[in-house]
Amino acid sequence: MAKDKPTPRPRAETPKGFRDYFGAEVTARKAMLDKIAEVYHRYGFDPLETSAVETVEALGKFLPDVDRPNEGVFGWQDEDADWLALRYDLTAPLARVAAQYRNELPSPYRRYAMGPVWRNEKAGPGRFRQFYQCDADTVGSASVAADAEICAMLSDALEIVGIPRGDYVVKVNNRKVLNGVMEVAGLAGDDKEAERGIVLRAIDKIDRLGDAGVRALLGAGRKDESGDFTKGAGLSDSQIAILMQFVTASKHIERRLEDISKLPGALDSATGVNAYLASFQGSAVGREVLGGDASVNVFWNRVATQYLREIVGESAVGREGVEELESIAALLSAQGYGPDRIVIDPSVVRGLGYYTGPVYEAELTFEILDEKGRKRSFGSVAGGGRYDDLVKRFTGQAVPATGVSIGVDRLLAALAAKGRGASDTAGPVVVTVMDRDRMADYMAMVGELRQAGIRAEVYLGNPKQFGNQLKYADKRQSPIAVIQGGNEAEKGVVILKDLILGAKIAQSATLEEWKDQPAQVEVPRGDLVAAVRKMLGQ
Amino acid sequence: MAKDKPTPRPRAETPKGFRDYFGAEVTARKAMLDKIAEVYHRYGFDPLETSAVETVEALGKFLPDVDRPNEGVFGWQDEDADWLALRYDLTAPLARVAAQYRNELPSPYRRYAMGPVWRNEKAGPGRFRQFYQCDADTVGSASVAADAEICAMLSDALEIVGIPRGDYVVKVNNRKVLNGVMEVAGLAGDDKEAERGIVLRAIDKIDRLGDAGVRALLGAGRKDESGDFTKGAGLSDSQIAILMQFVTASKHIERRLEDISKLPGALDSATGVNAYLASFQGSAVGREVLGGDASVNVFWNRVATQYLREIVGESAVGREGVEELESIAALLSAQGYGPDRIVIDPSVVRGLGYYTGPVYEAELTFEILDEKGRKRSFGSVAGGGRYDDLVKRFTGQAVPATGVSIGVDRLLAALAAKGRGASDTAGPVVVTVMDRDRMADYMAMVGELRQAGIRAEVYLGNPKQFGNQLKYADKRQSPIAVIQGGNEAEKGVVILKDLILGAKIAQSATLEEWKDQPAQVEVPRGDLVAAVRKMLGQ
C-alpha cells in the first residue's frame, strides 16, 4: 500500500441543509413519536418500515410541487445502471409495498410509518433536507369512514402529544367539490388538465396571495413584488366568478353563521337552523345577537355543506363530494368528534396533484411570535387525503387509499414555542476522581448507583484539576457530585454535593451561609445509594 | 404540460439488497432499541442523531475491509459538485461531530446513537445493504476506565434485551499486545506497514481458516479450495513462530488453566495460583483434578495476562497493552463484572484498521441450528474498541475515543432463534359491518373501545360478504369480533365472538358442543366496553 501524499484535513461539517440533533432534541422527538404510535396502534394500524432507498422507477414523479420526474430527490445510479433515490415521503414507498405484497397483506391494510425523508431542495431557516414524517394510511377501503377515522385519529394524536382541545382544528374538504365547481366553470375534460393544474396551485396559495392574487392567477396572470410575472389560467370573468365562490367559501359561510347567530331564539333547535338554511338565499335575517362562538360552531358543518351544495350546482361529482363531506361529519359526530375539533373547510385543497377525494389538514390555532416578534398563528402541522390512483401505477388496478402525514419537527417546534416541550434533561450523578490510583473504588461506586437504576457516571477526563470535574458536572446538568479523597476513604465515608441546591444558594447566600455548606453532606460509604436517592427526592 | 407517452408500468420491488419490515418485526426492534437506550442512558450517555447523509470528505476512507476511499458506500454528486454519501456506520459521523462541536460538547463526551447505516456491498441471505447499528462511544477520555465501562455496559445491554448471563461473553483484547508481538517479530517501523496489515487481516480470519491457514498467510501465501491464491506476508519461520504464539494464545491459556485445575488444593487461594503462575514455565503440575469450570474461570484473566506478558517480551508497547488489560480486568472486577461475563481473550483482534488500544467483542455462546440443520455457536453480535485517531483527521489534535457497536439485527435473530423474540402481535378487536347504512353506529362502538384504551377497528372493506370480514379478523389475529345486525340493534344488544376460544374449540369440539357456540355471547349495547374487557381478560 503506497503512502498517500499529505492531503489537507477534511472539514468537520454537516452537509449543507442537514443538521445534527443532540440529547433532549432526540429524546423529545422520540417521546412524541412513541405517543403518536400509541394512538395509531390503538386504532388498529400496524407499523411498516421500508428502507430509505427506493428505485426511482418506484418513487415515480409525485414529489409535491414538482412537475418533472426525479427533481428534488437525492438519486444515484447503481452498478447495474438502475437509478436509486432516497425516499422523499412515506406515501410513495407505501404504494410500492401495497402493490408488491398485495396478496399477503390484509385488506384493508392500515399501516403507520415513522422516519426521516429527504428532499433535494433549497434549505432555509428551520427547513432542512432531511426531516421526519409520521404517517398513517388505510389502503383498500373506498369508504369515507376510512377518511373520518383518520381525522379522528389525527385529533387524538395531537391531544396526546400535548396540544389541548381548542388549540388545534382538523379541517376537512373534498377535491370532488372543487372538481364540481370546475365543471360548473366549464373546466372539465382531459383537454383542460393544464388549466385545472394552474387553478389548483393558485387556490393553494390563497393564504399567501389573498383573494386578489388568486383572482389574477385565474385570469391573465400576476406580477409579484419583485416584478416577476406568473402566467395565469386565462379564464373568463364569469369562470373566475364561479371559482371565486369556492375560493371565498369560508367567508360566505362565516357571514351566514353570523346571520344565524342573530336569529331570535332559533339557534338551539336544529329545526330553526334548517328553516334558516332552507330559506337562506335572499331571506331577511333578524339582527338580534344570540349564542356565543361554541353554539354557532356546532352549525358550521351544516352551513358549510349547504353552501357547497349551492355552488356545485348540477355537477354530479360536486354533489358526490358534498355528500361525502356530510357523511364524514356524521360519522365523526357519532364518535363525539364535533366541529370543535374537526370542521369542514373549503379553503383546504392541499397542493398535491394526486388527491382524489377528501383532503384534510390539522392547523394549530394559537398564536406564536415569529422571528421578528410579530404575532402569527402557527398554522398547519399535518395533512393528507384520499389518493385512489397511487397503487394503480404499479398494478393497473385502482386501489382506494387515504392517509395523513404529521410534520413531527413542526409539531415539536409548536410545543416548544408554547413552552410545552419535553424537558427530560436530567443529568447523571457524577462520581469525581480525587485519587487516580483508586479508580476501581470510584468505578465500584458508579456501578452500585447504576445497579440501583440511578443515572451515574465516573469522571473519565484528566482528574488533575478538580475544578474541571465540577465544571464538567455543571455542563452535564448533574444533580449530585460524589467526592471521596484519601481522608474520606480512610474514614469510610463519601461526600455528596447537592449541585442543584448549591446553585440556588450560590445565587443568594451570604458568606456565612456559604461556609456552612448546607448543600454538602458526608455519609458512610455503605449508605451511598440510599443517600443519593434521598437527595434526588426518590 | 405535454402529455407523457404511455410508459410501461413501474415494477413494485424493493431495490436489490434492501427489504421491508412489517408489524411485529418493527415492534420487536423498537422494543430492543428502547431497552438498550435505557441502559446507555443510565450509564450517562446522551443520544445523538446525525443525518443519514454526510460529505464523502467527512466520512473518509475508514470503511471496514476496504482499502480504497468511497468504495462500498452509496454516494452522489451534489449540485455544488460536492460528493455526498450515506453513512456506512455511526462512528465516522461521531468523529465529525466531535470535531465540529468540540468547543460546545462536554469532555469527555459520552454519546449513543441508533439508526440505519448503508453499505453498497453484495447482499446475501440475511445480509442487507441497509441495517441497524446501536452504538455507544466515549470521546475525550484516555483512561482505560472508559473501555472497561463500555464492556460493563455492553454486558448489561445484552442481559436487558433477554440474553441471560452464561449465554454470552464479552471478550477483551488490546491491539498494543499484538503490536508488541509484532515488534518482537521484527515488524515494527513505518516500512513494515503493509506486512502488519496482512498479519492483522490474517489473524482476524482465524475462525474461518484455522491455525494452518493463518500460518500460510503469514508465510508465502495460501491457496483456497477454489484454487485462488492469496499472497502472504512472506515472513520467516522464526517470525511466524512468534506470531503464532499470539494466534494460538487461547489454547495455551486453556492448557495452563487445565493444569491449574489439577493442582492439589491450591485453587481457592490467590497465593496458590500466583505461585503456580510465577513458577509456570517448565514447572511440574499435580495431576489431581480440582474445582469445576466456574472456579477455573475466575483465574482465566490472570493466566491470560501472564501468558501475554511472556510473549510480548521486552516490547514497551506490548507491556503497556498487557498492563491496560490488567487494569480493565481490575476495574470490572471492582464493579462485580468477573470472567463469567467479561474475559481477556487474545483471539479478538477486530478487522478494523483504526483501532489503537483495547478491542472488545460480545459473543453469544449458545448453539443454534444453521440453514443446513447443523449446530453452530451463534457468534459475535457486538464489537468495538479504542480509536484514538479518528477525530485527529479533522482537527490535527489526537482525541482519545472508545466505543461499541451492537448489531441489532443479528441480536434480534439470536433472540428469535432461541424463541425469546418479542411477540406483541395482539391484533385489534374488529367491529364488523352488518348493515352498511348504520356505519355511524359501528364507528361509535369502535370509538368507545378506543377511548377505553382497547385496540379496535371497524371493518372498512366491502361489507357485503360477512365471511370476508371474519377472514379479515383472522388475518389480523383479532381476539374478538363485535357483531350487530338489525335484530340485535332493535334489541339493543351486540354479539361478541371470542375468536381465540373459537379457534381452540374448532380444533376439538364435537358437533353438539359447536352448536352451543360457547365462544359467543350477547351483551347489552351499553356493556360493550366492559364485556370486551372481560373477554380480553383485562
Coordinates of N, CA and C in Angstrom, one line a residue, chain A residues 107-236:
Chain A
S107 N -56.7 -6.8 3.8 CA -57.3 -5.7 3.1 C -58.6 -5.4 3.7
P108 N -58.9 -4.2 4.1 CA -58.0 -3.1 4.0 C -56.7 -3.2 4.9
Y109 N -55.7 -2.5 4.5 CA -54.4 -2.5 5.2 C -54.2 -1.2 5.9
R110 N -54.2 -1.2 7.2 CA -53.9 0.0 8.0 C -52.5 0.0 8.4
R111 N -51.7 0.9 8.0 CA -50.3 0.9 8.4 C -49.9 2.3 8.9
Y112 N -48.9 2.3 9.8 CA -48.3 3.6 10.1 C -46.8 3.5 9.9
A113 N -46.1 4.6 9.7 CA -44.7 4.6 9.4 C -44.1 5.9 9.9
M114 N -42.9 5.8 10.5 CA -42.3 7.0 11.0 C -40.8 6.9 10.6
G115 N -40.3 8.1 10.2 CA -38.9 8.1 9.9 C -38.5 9.3 9.1
P116 N -37.2 9.4 8.8 CA -36.8 10.6 8.0 C -37.1 10.4 6.5
V117 N -37.3 11.5 5.9 CA -37.4 11.6 4.4 C -36.5 12.7 4.0
W118 N -36.1 12.6 2.7 CA -35.1 13.5 2.2 C -35.6 14.3 0.9
R119 N -35.3 15.6 0.9 CA -35.7 16.4 -0.3 C -34.4 17.2 -0.7
N120 N -34.2 17.1 -2.0 CA -33.0 17.8 -2.5 C -33.5 19.2 -2.9
E121 N -33.8 20.0 -1.9 CA -34.3 21.3 -2.2 C -33.5 22.4 -1.5
K122 N -33.7 23.6 -1.8 CA -33.0 24.7 -1.1 C -33.4 24.6 0.4
A123 N -32.4 24.6 1.3 CA -32.7 24.6 2.7 C -32.8 26.1 3.1
G124 N -33.5 26.3 4.2 CA -33.7 27.7 4.7 C -33.8 27.6 6.2
P125 N -34.0 28.7 6.9 CA -34.2 28.7 8.4 C -35.3 27.7 8.7
G126 N -35.0 26.7 9.6 CA -36.0 25.8 10.0 C -36.4 24.8 9.0
R127 N -35.8 24.8 7.8 CA -36.2 24.0 6.7 C -35.0 23.2 6.3
F128 N -35.0 21.9 6.5 CA -33.9 21.0 6.3 C -34.1 20.0 5.2
R129 N -33.0 19.4 4.7 CA -33.2 18.5 3.6 C -33.4 17.1 4.1
Q130 N -33.3 16.9 5.4 CA -33.8 15.6 6.0 C -34.7 16.0 7.1
F131 N -35.9 15.4 7.1 CA -36.8 15.7 8.2 C -37.7 14.5 8.5
Y132 N -38.4 14.5 9.6 CA -39.2 13.3 10.0 C -40.6 13.5 9.5
Q133 N -41.2 12.3 9.1 CA -42.6 12.3 8.9 C -43.2 11.1 9.7
C134 N -44.5 11.2 9.9 CA -45.1 10.2 10.8 C -46.5 10.0 10.2
D135 N -46.6 9.0 9.4 CA -47.8 8.8 8.6 C -48.7 7.6 9.0
A136 N -50.0 7.7 8.7 CA -50.9 6.6 8.9 C -51.8 6.6 7.7
D137 N -51.9 5.4 7.1 CA -52.8 5.3 5.8 C -53.6 4.0 5.9
T138 N -54.7 4.1 5.3 CA -55.6 2.9 5.1 C -55.7 2.6 3.6
V139 N -55.2 1.5 3.2 CA -55.1 1.1 1.8 C -56.2 0.0 1.5
G140 N -57.1 0.3 0.5 CA -58.0 -0.8 0.2 C -59.4 -0.5 0.7
S141 N -59.7 0.7 1.2 CA -61.0 1.0 1.6 C -61.5 2.2 0.9
A142 N -62.7 2.0 0.2 CA -63.3 3.1 -0.6 C -64.2 3.9 0.3
S143 N -64.4 3.4 1.5 CA -65.4 4.1 2.4 C -64.9 5.4 3.0
V144 N -65.8 6.4 3.0 CA -65.3 7.6 3.7 C -65.2 7.5 5.2
A145 N -65.7 6.3 5.7 CA -65.4 6.0 7.1 C -63.9 5.9 7.4
A146 N -63.2 5.5 6.3 CA -61.7 5.5 6.5 C -61.1 6.9 6.6
D147 N -61.7 7.8 5.8 CA -61.2 9.2 6.0 C -61.6 9.8 7.3
A148 N -62.8 9.5 7.7 CA -63.3 10.0 9.0 C -62.4 9.5 10.1
E149 N -62.1 8.2 10.1 CA -61.3 7.6 11.1 C -59.9 8.3 11.2
I150 N -59.3 8.6 10.1 CA -58.0 9.2 10.1 C -58.1 10.6 10.7
C151 N -59.2 11.3 10.4 CA -59.4 12.6 11.0 C -59.5 12.5 12.6
A152 N -60.3 11.5 13.0 CA -60.4 11.4 14.5 C -59.1 11.0 15.1
M153 N -58.4 10.1 14.4 CA -57.1 9.7 14.9 C -56.1 10.8 15.0
L154 N -56.1 11.7 14.0 CA -55.2 12.8 13.9 C -55.5 13.7 15.1
S155 N -56.8 13.9 15.4 CA -57.2 14.7 16.5 C -56.7 14.1 17.8
D156 N -56.9 12.8 18.0 CA -56.4 12.1 19.2 C -54.9 12.3 19.3
A157 N -54.2 12.1 18.2 CA -52.7 12.2 18.2 C -52.2 13.6 18.7
L158 N -52.9 14.6 18.2 CA -52.5 16.0 18.6 C -52.7 16.2 20.1
E159 N -53.8 15.7 20.6 CA -54.1 15.8 22.0 C -53.1 15.0 22.9
I160 N -52.7 13.8 22.4 CA -51.8 13.0 23.3 C -50.4 13.6 23.3
V161 N -50.0 14.3 22.3 CA -48.7 14.9 22.4 C -48.7 16.2 23.1
G162 N -49.9 16.7 23.5 CA -49.9 17.9 24.3 C -50.5 19.2 23.7
I163 N -51.2 19.0 22.6 CA -52.0 20.2 22.1 C -53.4 20.1 22.6
P164 N -53.8 20.9 23.5 CA -55.1 20.8 24.1 C -56.2 21.1 23.1
R165 N -57.4 20.5 23.3 CA -58.5 20.8 22.5 C -58.8 22.3 22.5
G166 N -59.1 22.9 21.3 CA -59.3 24.3 21.3 C -58.0 25.0 20.7
D167 N -56.9 24.3 20.8 CA -55.6 24.9 20.3 C -55.3 24.3 18.9
Y168 N -56.2 23.5 18.4 CA -56.0 22.9 17.1 C -57.4 22.7 16.4
V169 N -57.3 22.6 15.1 CA -58.6 22.2 14.4 C -58.2 21.4 13.2
V170 N -58.9 20.3 13.0 CA -58.7 19.5 11.8 C -59.7 19.9 10.7
K171 N -59.2 20.4 9.6 CA -60.1 20.9 8.6 C -60.2 19.9 7.5
V172 N -61.5 19.7 7.0 CA -61.7 18.7 6.0 C -62.4 19.3 4.8
N173 N -61.9 18.9 3.7 CA -62.6 19.3 2.4 C -62.6 18.2 1.5
N174 N -63.1 18.4 0.3 CA -63.2 17.3 -0.7 C -62.8 17.8 -2.1
R175 N -61.8 17.1 -2.7 CA -61.4 17.5 -4.0 C -62.5 17.5 -5.0
K176 N -63.5 16.5 -4.8 CA -64.6 16.4 -5.7 C -65.4 17.7 -5.7
V177 N -65.5 18.4 -4.6 CA -66.3 19.6 -4.6 C -65.6 20.6 -5.5
L178 N -64.3 20.7 -5.4 CA -63.6 21.6 -6.3 C -63.7 21.2 -7.8
N179 N -63.6 19.9 -8.0 CA -63.8 19.4 -9.3 C -65.2 19.7 -9.9
G180 N -66.2 19.7 -8.9 CA -67.6 20.0 -9.3 C -67.7 21.5 -9.7
V181 N -67.0 22.4 -8.9 CA -67.0 23.8 -9.2 C -66.3 24.0 -10.5
M182 N -65.2 23.3 -10.8 CA -64.5 23.5 -12.1 C -65.4 23.1 -13.2
E183 N -66.2 22.0 -13.0 CA -67.1 21.5 -14.0 C -68.1 22.6 -14.3
V184 N -68.7 23.2 -13.3 CA -69.6 24.3 -13.4 C -69.0 25.5 -14.2
A185 N -67.7 25.7 -14.0 CA -67.0 26.8 -14.7 C -66.5 26.3 -16.0
G186 N -66.9 25.1 -16.5 CA -66.5 24.7 -17.8 C -65.1 24.2 -17.9
L187 N -64.5 23.7 -16.8 CA -63.1 23.3 -16.9 C -63.0 21.7 -16.8
A188 N -64.1 21.0 -17.1 CA -64.0 19.5 -17.1 C -63.3 19.1 -18.3
G189 N -63.0 17.8 -18.4 CA -62.4 17.2 -19.7 C -60.9 17.2 -19.7
D190 N -60.4 16.2 -20.4 CA -59.0 16.0 -20.5 C -58.2 17.1 -21.0
D191 N -58.8 17.9 -22.0 CA -58.1 19.0 -22.6 C -57.9 20.2 -21.7
K192 N -58.5 20.1 -20.6 CA -58.4 21.3 -19.6 C -57.5 20.9 -18.4
E193 N -56.7 19.9 -18.6 CA -55.9 19.4 -17.5 C -54.9 20.5 -17.0
A194 N -54.3 21.2 -18.0 CA -53.3 22.2 -17.6 C -54.0 23.4 -16.8
E195 N -55.1 23.8 -17.3 CA -55.9 24.9 -16.6 C -56.2 24.5 -15.2
R196 N -56.7 23.2 -15.1 CA -57.0 22.8 -13.7 C -55.8 22.8 -12.8
G197 N -54.7 22.4 -13.3 CA -53.4 22.4 -12.5 C -53.1 23.8 -12.0
I198 N -53.2 24.8 -12.9 CA -53.0 26.2 -12.5 C -54.0 26.6 -11.5
V199 N -55.3 26.3 -11.7 CA -56.3 26.7 -10.7 C -56.0 26.1 -9.3
L200 N -55.6 24.8 -9.3 CA -55.3 24.1 -8.0 C -54.2 24.8 -7.3
R201 N -53.1 25.1 -8.1 CA -51.9 25.7 -7.4 C -52.3 27.1 -7.0
A202 N -53.1 27.8 -7.8 CA -53.4 29.2 -7.4 C -54.2 29.2 -6.1
I203 N -55.2 28.3 -6.0 CA -56.0 28.2 -4.8 C -55.2 27.9 -3.6
D204 N -54.3 27.0 -3.8 CA -53.4 26.5 -2.7 C -52.6 27.7 -2.1
K205 N -52.5 28.7 -2.9 CA -51.6 29.9 -2.4 C -52.5 31.0 -1.8
I206 N -53.7 30.7 -1.5 CA -54.6 31.8 -1.0 C -54.1 32.5 0.2
D207 N -53.5 31.7 1.1 CA -53.0 32.2 2.4 C -52.0 33.3 2.1
R208 N -51.2 33.1 1.1 CA -50.1 34.0 0.8 C -50.5 35.1 -0.1
L209 N -51.3 34.8 -1.1 CA -51.6 35.8 -2.1 C -52.9 36.6 -1.9
G210 N -53.8 36.1 -1.1 CA -55.0 36.7 -0.9 C -56.0 36.6 -2.1
D211 N -57.2 37.0 -1.9 CA -58.2 36.8 -3.0 C -57.8 37.4 -4.3
A212 N -57.2 38.7 -4.2 CA -56.9 39.4 -5.4 C -55.8 38.7 -6.2
G213 N -54.8 38.1 -5.5 CA -53.7 37.4 -6.1 C -54.2 36.2 -6.8
V214 N -55.1 35.4 -6.1 CA -55.6 34.2 -6.7 C -56.5 34.6 -8.0
R215 N -57.2 35.6 -7.8 CA -58.1 36.1 -9.0 C -57.2 36.4 -10.2
A216 N -56.1 37.1 -9.9 CA -55.1 37.4 -11.0 C -54.6 36.1 -11.7
L217 N -54.2 35.1 -10.9 CA -53.7 33.9 -11.4 C -54.7 33.1 -12.2
L218 N -56.0 33.3 -11.8 CA -57.0 32.6 -12.6 C -57.3 33.3 -13.9
G219 N -57.0 34.6 -14.0 CA -57.1 35.4 -15.2 C -55.9 35.4 -16.0
A220 N -55.4 36.7 -16.3 CA -54.3 36.8 -17.2 C -53.0 36.4 -16.6
G221 N -52.8 36.7 -15.3 CA -51.6 36.4 -14.6 C -51.3 37.4 -13.5
R222 N -50.1 37.2 -12.9 CA -49.9 38.0 -11.7 C -48.4 38.4 -11.7
K223 N -48.2 39.7 -11.4 CA -46.8 40.2 -11.3 C -46.6 40.3 -9.8
D224 N -45.5 39.7 -9.3 CA -45.2 39.8 -7.8 C -44.4 41.0 -7.5
E225 N -44.1 41.2 -6.3 CA -43.4 42.4 -5.8 C -42.1 42.6 -6.5
S226 N -41.4 41.5 -6.8 CA -40.1 41.6 -7.5 C -40.2 42.0 -9.0
G227 N -41.5 42.0 -9.5 CA -41.7 42.3 -10.9 C -41.8 41.1 -11.7
D228 N -41.6 39.9 -11.2 CA -41.7 38.7 -12.0 C -43.2 38.4 -12.3
F229 N -43.4 38.0 -13.5 CA -44.8 37.7 -13.9 C -45.0 36.2 -14.0
T230 N -46.1 35.8 -13.4 CA -46.6 34.4 -13.5 C -47.8 34.3 -14.4
K231 N -47.7 33.6 -15.5 CA -48.8 33.5 -16.4 C -50.0 32.8 -15.7
G232 N -51.2 33.3 -15.9 CA -52.4 32.8 -15.3 C -53.1 31.7 -16.2
A233 N -54.3 31.3 -15.7 CA -55.0 30.2 -16.4 C -55.8 30.8 -17.6
G234 N -55.9 32.1 -17.6 CA -56.6 32.7 -18.8 C -58.1 32.5 -18.8
L235 N -58.7 32.4 -17.7 CA -60.2 32.2 -17.6 C -60.9 33.5 -17.8
S236 N -62.2 33.3 -18.2 CA -63.1 34.4 -18.4 C -63.6 35.0 -17.1

